[in-house]
C-alpha cells in the first residue's frame, strides 16, 4: 500500500466515521481497523483518540459504538435504540446502535429513533429499514402513527380510538388490526419523522 501521510489518513477516518454515524451505526474501533487495513487495532484507536482531541468526534466511554458527532448548529443527535416491528408483534428489544441527527426545531420533548422491520405500514410510506424518529409521550390522538407496547411486544401502527378502546391499525390490507384488551397497551411515543437511506452500510 502506498505511503499516506498521517493527517490524510486521519481525515479519511473522520469521513468514514461521519458517514457511518449519520447512517445511524457508528463503527467500532475494530471495524475502523478492518475498513482501513490497519495491522493493529491500536492504530485505529490512535486516529480516533486524536479526532476526539481535535473536537471532530465525541466519545461516550464504556460503549463499543460510543462515537458521535459534536452537536452542529441547528442539529441534535438522538439515540437509535434498536428495532421495532411494522407487522406482527415482536418482543421489544433495545439494541443501542448510535445516533441520528434531527433539526432542533423538531426536537420538542424527548426523542429517540428506531429502525423499522416488516411491511404493515408500507401504504403510509414506512418501509423495512426506515428509521422512525419518535417523540416519547404516553398519549396520542386518534389517527397518529405511534410506537406501542403490548405486554412485552412493540409495534408501529396507526392509532384509532374507538369509544376509548385503543386499536392499532396497519397501513397494509394484508395485516389485521391489533385490538388489545383494556389496560394491556402502552403508547411509547408518536412517530414524527421517518428516514430512508438508499445506500446502506454493511451491518456487522
CSV table of C-alpha atoms in Angstrom, one decimal:
chain,number,residue,atom,x,y,z
A,1,UNK,CA,0.0,0.0,0.0
A,2,UNK,CA,1.4,3.4,-0.9
A,3,UNK,CA,2.5,5.6,1.9
A,4,UNK,CA,-0.1,8.1,3.1
A,5,UNK,CA,0.6,11.0,5.5
A,6,UNK,CA,-1.0,10.6,8.9
A,7,UNK,CA,-3.1,13.7,8.5
A,8,UNK,CA,-4.6,12.5,5.2
A,9,UNK,CA,-5.4,9.1,6.7
A,10,UNK,CA,-7.0,10.7,9.8
A,11,UNK,CA,-9.2,12.8,7.5
A,12,UNK,CA,-10.3,9.7,5.7
A,13,UNK,CA,-11.0,8.0,9.0
A,14,UNK,CA,-13.1,11.0,10.0
A,15,UNK,CA,-15.1,11.0,6.8
A,16,UNK,CA,-15.7,7.2,7.2
A,17,UNK,CA,-16.9,7.8,10.8
A,18,UNK,CA,-19.1,10.7,9.8
A,19,UNK,CA,-20.9,8.7,7.1
A,20,UNK,CA,-21.5,5.8,9.4
A,21,UNK,CA,-22.7,8.0,12.3
A,22,UNK,CA,-25.1,9.8,10.0
A,23,UNK,CA,-26.4,6.5,8.7
A,24,UNK,CA,-27.2,5.6,12.3
A,25,UNK,CA,-24.5,3.0,13.0
A,26,UNK,CA,-21.2,4.3,14.4
A,27,UNK,CA,-18.4,1.8,13.8
A,28,UNK,CA,-16.4,0.1,16.5
A,29,UNK,CA,-12.6,0.6,16.7
A,30,UNK,CA,-12.1,-2.8,15.2
A,31,UNK,CA,-14.4,-2.0,12.3
A,32,UNK,CA,-12.3,1.1,11.6
A,33,UNK,CA,-9.2,-1.2,11.7
A,34,UNK,CA,-10.7,-3.6,9.2
A,35,UNK,CA,-12.0,-0.8,6.9
A,36,UNK,CA,-8.6,0.7,6.5
A,37,UNK,CA,-6.5,-2.4,6.7
A,38,UNK,CA,-4.5,-1.3,9.7
A,39,UNK,CA,-2.3,-4.1,11.0
A,40,UNK,CA,-3.0,-3.2,14.7
A,41,UNK,CA,-6.3,-2.1,16.3
A,42,UNK,CA,-4.2,0.4,18.3
A,43,UNK,CA,-3.6,2.3,15.0
A,44,UNK,CA,-7.3,2.8,14.6
A,45,UNK,CA,-7.7,3.8,18.2
A,46,UNK,CA,-4.9,6.3,17.9
A,47,UNK,CA,-6.7,8.1,15.0
A,48,UNK,CA,-10.0,8.1,16.8
A,49,UNK,CA,-8.5,9.5,20.0
A,50,UNK,CA,-6.9,12.3,18.1
A,51,UNK,CA,-10.1,13.1,16.3
A,52,UNK,CA,-11.7,13.4,19.7
A,53,UNK,CA,-8.9,15.7,20.9
A,54,UNK,CA,-9.4,17.8,17.8
A,55,UNK,CA,-13.1,18.1,18.5
A,56,UNK,CA,-14.2,16.4,15.4
A,57,UNK,CA,-15.7,13.4,17.3
A,58,UNK,CA,-17.3,12.9,20.6
A,59,UNK,CA,-16.8,9.7,22.6
A,60,UNK,CA,-19.1,8.2,25.2
A,61,UNK,CA,-16.8,5.9,27.4
A,62,UNK,CA,-17.8,2.3,28.0
A,63,UNK,CA,-19.6,1.8,24.7
A,64,UNK,CA,-18.2,0.0,21.7
A,65,UNK,CA,-20.2,2.2,19.4
A,66,UNK,CA,-19.9,5.3,21.6
A,67,UNK,CA,-18.6,7.7,18.9
A,68,UNK,CA,-20.9,10.6,17.8
A,69,UNK,CA,-20.5,13.9,16.0
A,70,UNK,CA,-20.4,17.1,18.1
A,71,UNK,CA,-23.7,18.9,18.0
A,72,UNK,CA,-23.7,21.0,14.9
A,73,UNK,CA,-25.5,24.3,14.7
A,74,UNK,CA,-29.2,23.6,14.4
A,75,UNK,CA,-28.8,19.8,14.9
A,76,UNK,CA,-29.3,17.4,17.8
A,77,UNK,CA,-28.3,13.8,17.9
A,78,UNK,CA,-31.0,11.4,19.3
A,79,UNK,CA,-30.2,7.8,20.2
A,80,UNK,CA,-31.0,5.0,17.8
A,81,UNK,CA,-32.3,2.4,20.2
A,82,UNK,CA,-32.9,-0.6,18.1
A,83,UNK,CA,-35.7,-2.1,16.0
A,84,UNK,CA,-39.5,-2.0,16.1
A,85,UNK,CA,-41.8,-4.3,14.1
A,86,UNK,CA,-44.2,-2.9,11.5
A,87,UNK,CA,-46.0,-6.2,11.2
A,88,UNK,CA,-46.9,-8.8,13.7
A,89,UNK,CA,-46.0,-8.0,17.2
A,90,UNK,CA,-42.4,-8.9,18.2
A,91,UNK,CA,-40.6,-8.8,21.5
A,92,UNK,CA,-39.3,-5.3,22.2
A,93,UNK,CA,-35.5,-5.3,22.5
A,94,UNK,CA,-33.4,-2.2,22.9
A,95,UNK,CA,-30.2,-2.5,21.0
A,96,UNK,CA,-28.4,0.8,21.0
A,97,UNK,CA,-26.8,1.4,17.6
A,98,UNK,CA,-25.8,5.0,17.6
A,99,UNK,CA,-27.3,8.5,17.0
A,100,UNK,CA,-29.4,10.1,14.3
A,101,UNK,CA,-29.3,13.9,13.6
A,102,UNK,CA,-32.5,15.8,14.0
A,103,UNK,CA,-33.2,19.5,13.3
A,104,UNK,CA,-33.6,21.4,16.6
A,105,UNK,CA,-36.9,22.9,15.6
A,106,UNK,CA,-38.4,19.4,15.6
A,107,UNK,CA,-36.9,18.5,18.9
A,108,UNK,CA,-39.8,19.2,21.3
A,109,UNK,CA,-39.7,16.8,24.1
A,110,UNK,CA,-37.6,13.6,24.4
A,111,UNK,CA,-36.8,12.0,21.1
A,112,UNK,CA,-35.5,8.5,20.2
A,113,UNK,CA,-35.1,6.6,16.9
A,114,UNK,CA,-36.0,3.0,15.9
A,115,UNK,CA,-35.2,1.0,12.8
A,116,UNK,CA,-38.4,-0.4,11.2
A,117,UNK,CA,-38.9,-4.1,10.3
A,118,UNK,CA,-41.9,-5.5,8.4
A,119,UNK,CA,-44.3,-4.2,5.8
A,120,UNK,CA,-47.5,-3.5,7.7
A,121,UNK,CA,-47.1,0.3,7.3
A,122,UNK,CA,-46.0,0.4,3.7
A,123,UNK,CA,-49.1,2.3,2.5
A,124,UNK,CA,-48.1,5.1,4.9
A,125,UNK,CA,-44.7,5.2,3.2
A,126,UNK,CA,-42.9,3.4,6.1
A,127,UNK,CA,-40.8,0.6,4.7
A,128,UNK,CA,-38.4,-2.1,6.2
A,129,UNK,CA,-35.1,-0.5,7.1
A,130,UNK,CA,-36.6,3.0,7.5
A,131,UNK,CA,-35.6,4.9,10.7
A,132,UNK,CA,-38.6,6.3,12.7
A,133,UNK,CA,-38.0,9.4,14.8
A,134,UNK,CA,-40.3,9.1,17.8
A,135,UNK,CA,-41.3,11.7,20.4
A,136,UNK,CA,-41.7,9.9,23.7
A,137,UNK,CA,-45.2,10.5,25.0
A,138,UNK,CA,-47.8,8.4,26.8
A,139,UNK,CA,-50.8,9.6,24.8
A,140,UNK,CA,-51.6,10.4,21.2
A,141,UNK,CA,-54.5,11.4,19.1
A,142,UNK,CA,-56.6,9.1,17.0
A,143,UNK,CA,-55.0,8.9,13.6
A,144,UNK,CA,-51.4,9.4,14.8
A,145,UNK,CA,-48.8,6.9,13.9
A,146,UNK,CA,-47.4,5.6,17.2
A,147,UNK,CA,-45.0,3.1,18.7
A,148,UNK,CA,-47.0,1.0,21.1
A,149,UNK,CA,-46.1,-1.7,23.6
A,150,UNK,CA,-48.5,-4.6,24.2
A,151,UNK,CA,-47.2,-6.6,27.2
A,152,UNK,CA,-43.5,-7.0,26.2
A,153,UNK,CA,-44.0,-6.6,22.5
A,154,UNK,CA,-43.7,-3.4,20.4
A,155,UNK,CA,-45.1,-2.3,17.0
A,156,UNK,CA,-45.5,0.8,14.9
A,157,UNK,CA,-49.1,1.3,13.9
A,158,UNK,CA,-51.9,3.9,13.2
A,159,UNK,CA,-53.7,4.6,16.4
A,160,UNK,CA,-57.5,4.5,16.4
A,161,UNK,CA,-59.5,5.4,19.5
A,162,UNK,CA,-62.9,3.8,19.3
A,163,UNK,CA,-65.1,4.7,22.3
A,164,UNK,CA,-61.9,5.0,24.3
A,165,UNK,CA,-60.8,1.5,23.2
A,166,UNK,CA,-57.3,1.5,21.7
A,167,UNK,CA,-56.9,-0.1,18.3
A,168,UNK,CA,-53.7,-0.4,16.4
A,169,UNK,CA,-54.2,-0.4,12.6
A,170,UNK,CA,-51.8,-1.4,9.8
A,171,UNK,CA,-51.5,0.6,6.6
A,172,UNK,CA,-51.5,-2.6,4.6
A,173,UNK,CA,-54.6,-4.7,3.9
A,174,UNK,CA,-52.7,-7.9,4.5
A,175,UNK,CA,-52.4,-7.1,8.2
A,176,UNK,CA,-55.5,-7.2,10.5
A,177,UNK,CA,-55.8,-4.6,13.3
A,178,UNK,CA,-54.5,-5.3,16.7
A,179,UNK,CA,-57.1,-4.7,19.4
A,180,UNK,CA,-55.5,-5.4,22.8
A,181,UNK,CA,-57.6,-5.9,26.0
A,182,UNK,CA,-58.1,-2.8,28.1
A,183,UNK,CA,-55.0,-1.8,30.1
A,184,UNK,CA,-52.6,-4.0,28.1
A,185,UNK,CA,-51.2,-1.4,25.7
A,186,UNK,CA,-48.7,1.4,26.4
A,187,UNK,CA,-48.1,4.2,24.0
A,188,UNK,CA,-44.3,4.8,23.9
A,189,UNK,CA,-44.4,7.7,21.6
A,190,UNK,CA,-45.6,9.4,18.4
A,191,UNK,CA,-43.7,9.0,15.1
A,192,UNK,CA,-42.9,12.5,13.9
A,193,UNK,CA,-40.5,11.7,11.0
A,194,UNK,CA,-39.0,8.8,9.0
A,195,UNK,CA,-35.7,8.5,7.3
A,196,UNK,CA,-34.6,6.2,4.4
A,197,UNK,CA,-31.1,5.5,3.2
A,198,UNK,CA,-30.9,4.2,-0.3
A,199,UNK,CA,-27.3,3.1,0.1
A,200,UNK,CA,-26.9,1.1,3.3
A,201,UNK,CA,-23.6,0.5,5.1
A,202,UNK,CA,-22.7,-3.1,5.8
A,203,UNK,CA,-24.0,-4.4,9.1
A,204,UNK,CA,-21.5,-6.1,11.3
